[in-house]
Amino acid sequence: MAAAAPERVAEPGSAAQVADPRPGEEGAWYVYKCSSSGFRDAFYRPPVWIPDGFQDDAGGSPTPSPEQVAQRARGQLRLPPPAIRTNPPVEQLVGLPTWLWLARGAWRQVSASASVPGASVTAVARPSKVVWRLGDSSSLTCEGPGTPYDTRTRGKRGAVGARSASPDCGHTYRSSSAGQPGNAYAVSATVHWTVSWSGEGQSGAFPGLTTTADARFRVAESQALNTED
């Protein structure tokens, strides 16, 4: 008989006898150990495969690990969709800086909890950055939601003027959207979220999540623009 993997012991009479392992299944081969005289342990019964987490009828259902409970909490996260804001608010102009930002109500931490008897775990999602695709073959990554445009905001040179660029998230179009479908650029803003979990003295992280909003920007040629900086 071929040599088995390092043996583990199963009690005689256990119901945990299953077929050969399925591809990728975690578990181990078990051999029966008998304390009675007159039996040769390795040949009393053939080895059996028992998947990890298996419980027989006497043992009841397996208790989920904190990470498994955290998976349930992650599935309950309800991330708010981003809401795109711009200045100019309606039609953009070639050569004029466009301010880009997201409504603050959607830029916030979101959490959800899940519990089983004896364990409670919380998953937390936090927005980390926004990737903008501007429709003119350019993209922009902003590390925050962007600064809302406000003419009352004062900087080193005084109040924000129409030609002032956003301090942290903006774009300047170099060509109009004429000839594009609907004569507008297809724009998207994708928020990337980091997701972590903690509970029962353990913690960890999940792959990140994303939420996306779409918009269409009409960009016109500026024939004449008289502004004060």
Coordinates of C-alpha atoms in Angstrom, one line a residue:
M1 CA 0.0 0.0 0.0
A2 CA 1.3 3.4 -0.9
A3 CA 2.6 5.5 2.0
A4 CA 0.0 8.0 3.3
A5 CA 0.7 11.6 4.3
P6 CA 1.6 12.2 8.0
E7 CA -1.1 10.4 9.8
R8 CA -3.8 11.9 12.0
V9 CA -6.0 9.9 14.2
A10 CA -9.7 9.4 13.8
E11 CA -11.8 7.6 16.5
P12 CA -13.3 4.3 15.5
G13 CA -17.0 4.7 14.7
S14 CA -16.6 8.3 13.5
A15 CA -19.1 9.3 10.7
A16 CA -16.3 11.4 9.1
Q17 CA -15.7 9.1 6.2
V18 CA -15.8 10.8 2.8
A19 CA -14.6 10.1 -0.7
D20 CA -11.2 11.2 -2.2
P21 CA -10.5 14.9 -1.9
R22 CA -11.9 17.3 -4.4
P23 CA -9.5 19.4 -6.4
G24 CA -8.2 22.2 -4.2
E25 CA -9.9 21.0 -1.1
E26 CA -8.0 21.5 2.2
G27 CA -7.9 18.6 4.6
A28 CA -5.9 15.5 5.6
W29 CA -5.8 11.7 5.3
Y30 CA -6.7 10.0 8.6
V31 CA -6.0 6.4 9.8
Y32 CA -7.8 4.6 12.5
K33 CA -6.0 3.8 15.7
C34 CA -7.3 0.9 17.8
S35 CA -6.4 0.2 21.4
S36 CA -7.6 -3.4 21.4
S37 CA -5.1 -6.2 21.1
G38 CA -4.9 -8.3 18.0
F39 CA -5.2 -5.5 15.4
R40 CA -2.5 -3.9 13.3
D41 CA -3.3 -0.2 13.4
A42 CA -2.5 0.8 9.8
F43 CA -4.4 -2.0 8.3
Y44 CA -7.5 -2.2 10.5
R45 CA -9.3 0.2 8.2
P46 CA -8.1 2.0 5.1
P47 CA -7.2 5.7 5.5
V48 CA -10.0 8.2 4.9
W49 CA -10.0 11.8 3.7
I50 CA -11.6 14.4 6.0
P51 CA -11.9 18.0 4.8
D52 CA -10.9 20.8 7.1
G53 CA -13.8 22.1 9.2
F54 CA -15.8 18.9 8.9
Q55 CA -17.8 17.9 11.9
D56 CA -19.7 14.6 12.2
D57 CA -23.3 14.4 13.5
A58 CA -22.1 14.2 17.1
G59 CA -20.0 17.2 16.9
G60 CA -22.5 19.6 15.4
S61 CA -21.8 22.3 12.8
P62 CA -18.3 23.9 12.7
T63 CA -17.9 27.3 14.3
P64 CA -17.0 29.9 11.7
S65 CA -13.6 31.6 12.2
P66 CA -13.4 35.4 12.8
E67 CA -12.3 35.8 9.2
Q68 CA -15.3 33.9 8.0
V69 CA -17.6 36.0 10.1
A70 CA -15.8 39.1 8.7
Q71 CA -16.7 37.9 5.2
R72 CA -20.3 38.1 6.1
A73 CA -19.8 41.6 7.5
R74 CA -18.1 42.7 4.3
G75 CA -21.0 41.5 2.3
Q76 CA -23.3 43.8 4.3
L77 CA -21.3 46.9 3.6
R78 CA -23.4 49.5 1.7
L79 CA -21.1 52.0 0.1
P80 CA -22.6 55.3 -1.0
P81 CA -22.3 56.1 -4.7
P82 CA -20.2 59.1 -5.6
A83 CA -21.8 62.3 -6.8
I84 CA -19.8 64.4 -9.3
R85 CA -19.5 68.1 -8.9
T86 CA -17.7 70.6 -11.2
N87 CA -16.9 74.2 -11.8
P88 CA -17.9 75.5 -14.3
P89 CA -21.1 73.8 -13.2
V90 CA -22.7 73.1 -16.6
E91 CA -20.5 73.6 -19.7
Q92 CA -16.7 73.5 -19.6
L93 CA -14.5 75.7 -21.7
V94 CA -11.3 74.9 -23.6
G95 CA -8.3 76.3 -21.8
L96 CA -10.3 77.1 -18.6
P97 CA -9.4 75.0 -15.5
T98 CA -12.2 72.6 -14.5
W99 CA -12.5 72.0 -10.8
L100 CA -13.5 68.4 -9.9
W101 CA -14.8 67.2 -6.6
L102 CA -17.2 64.7 -5.1
A103 CA -20.1 65.6 -2.8
R104 CA -18.9 65.2 0.8
G105 CA -21.8 63.1 2.0
A106 CA -20.5 60.1 0.1
W107 CA -16.9 60.5 1.2
R108 CA -17.1 58.9 4.6
Q109 CA -16.2 55.7 6.5
V110 CA -18.8 52.9 6.3
S111 CA -19.0 49.9 8.6
A112 CA -21.0 46.8 9.1
S113 CA -21.0 44.0 11.7
A114 CA -21.8 40.3 11.7
S115 CA -22.2 37.9 14.6
V116 CA -22.5 34.3 15.4
P117 CA -22.8 32.7 18.8
G118 CA -19.6 33.6 20.6
A119 CA -18.2 35.9 18.0
S120 CA -18.8 39.4 16.6
V121 CA -16.7 41.0 13.8
T122 CA -16.9 44.5 12.2
A123 CA -15.8 45.3 8.6
V124 CA -14.8 48.9 7.8
A125 CA -14.5 50.5 4.4
R126 CA -12.7 53.9 3.9
P127 CA -12.4 55.9 0.7
S128 CA -8.8 56.4 -0.2
K129 CA -8.6 58.0 -3.7
V130 CA -10.6 58.9 -6.8
V131 CA -9.6 58.0 -10.4
W132 CA -11.1 60.3 -13.0
R133 CA -11.3 59.4 -16.6
L134 CA -12.0 62.7 -18.5
G135 CA -13.1 61.4 -21.9
D136 CA -10.3 63.1 -23.8
S137 CA -7.9 60.2 -23.4
S138 CA -6.6 61.6 -20.1
S139 CA -7.0 60.4 -16.5
L140 CA -6.4 61.9 -13.1
T141 CA -5.9 60.4 -9.7
C142 CA -6.9 62.5 -6.7
E143 CA -5.9 61.4 -3.2
G144 CA -9.1 62.9 -1.7
P145 CA -12.6 64.0 -2.8
G146 CA -11.3 67.3 -4.2
T147 CA -11.8 70.9 -3.1
P148 CA -15.2 72.5 -3.8
Y149 CA -15.1 75.6 -5.8
D150 CA -15.9 78.7 -3.8
T151 CA -15.2 82.3 -4.9
R152 CA -15.0 83.3 -1.2
T153 CA -12.0 81.0 -0.6
R154 CA -8.9 83.0 -0.4
G155 CA -5.4 81.9 -1.3
K156 CA -2.0 83.5 -1.5
R157 CA -3.2 85.7 -4.4
G158 CA -6.6 86.6 -3.0
A159 CA -10.0 85.2 -3.8
V160 CA -10.4 82.3 -6.2
G161 CA -10.9 83.6 -9.7
A162 CA -12.4 81.9 -12.8
R163 CA -8.9 81.1 -14.2
S164 CA -7.6 79.6 -10.9
A165 CA -6.9 75.9 -10.9
S166 CA -8.1 73.5 -8.2
P167 CA -5.4 73.0 -5.6
D168 CA -5.8 69.2 -5.6
C169 CA -8.1 67.9 -8.3
G170 CA -8.7 69.5 -11.6
H171 CA -8.3 69.3 -15.4
T172 CA -8.0 71.7 -18.3
Y173 CA -9.5 70.6 -21.6
R174 CA -7.4 71.4 -24.7
S175 CA -10.1 70.5 -27.3
S176 CA -13.8 70.8 -27.5
S177 CA -16.2 67.9 -27.2
A178 CA -17.7 68.6 -30.6
G179 CA -17.9 65.4 -32.7
Q180 CA -18.1 63.2 -29.6
P181 CA -21.3 61.2 -29.1
G182 CA -23.9 63.7 -28.0
N183 CA -21.1 66.4 -28.4
A184 CA -20.0 65.6 -24.9
Y185 CA -17.1 63.7 -23.3
A186 CA -18.0 60.6 -21.3
V187 CA -16.5 61.1 -17.8
S188 CA -16.3 58.7 -14.9
A189 CA -15.1 59.0 -11.3
T190 CA -14.2 55.8 -9.5
V191 CA -13.7 55.8 -5.7
H192 CA -11.3 53.2 -4.3
W193 CA -12.1 51.9 -0.9
T194 CA -9.8 50.0 1.6
V195 CA -11.6 47.4 3.6
S196 CA -10.4 46.0 7.0
W197 CA -11.9 43.9 9.7
S198 CA -11.4 43.3 13.4
G199 CA -13.0 41.3 16.1
E200 CA -12.4 38.6 18.7
G201 CA -8.8 39.8 19.1
Q202 CA -8.0 39.4 15.4
S203 CA -7.9 41.7 12.5
G204 CA -7.1 41.7 8.8
A205 CA -7.8 43.3 5.4
F206 CA -9.8 42.4 2.3
P207 CA -9.3 43.3 -1.3
G208 CA -10.4 46.8 -2.0
L209 CA -13.8 47.8 -3.3
T210 CA -14.8 50.5 -5.8
T211 CA -17.8 52.7 -6.6
T212 CA -18.3 54.7 -9.8
A213 CA -20.3 57.6 -11.1
D214 CA -20.6 58.6 -14.7
A215 CA -21.3 62.0 -16.3
R216 CA -21.1 63.8 -19.7
F217 CA -19.1 67.0 -20.0
R218 CA -19.8 69.4 -22.8
V219 CA -16.7 71.4 -23.6
A220 CA -17.0 74.4 -25.8
E221 CA -14.4 76.6 -27.5
S222 CA -13.9 79.9 -25.7
Q223 CA -14.1 82.7 -28.2
A224 CA -13.6 85.4 -25.6
L225 CA -13.3 85.3 -21.9
N226 CA -12.9 88.4 -19.7
T227 CA -12.2 87.5 -16.1
E228 CA -10.4 88.8 -13.1
D229 CA -7.9 86.5 -11.4

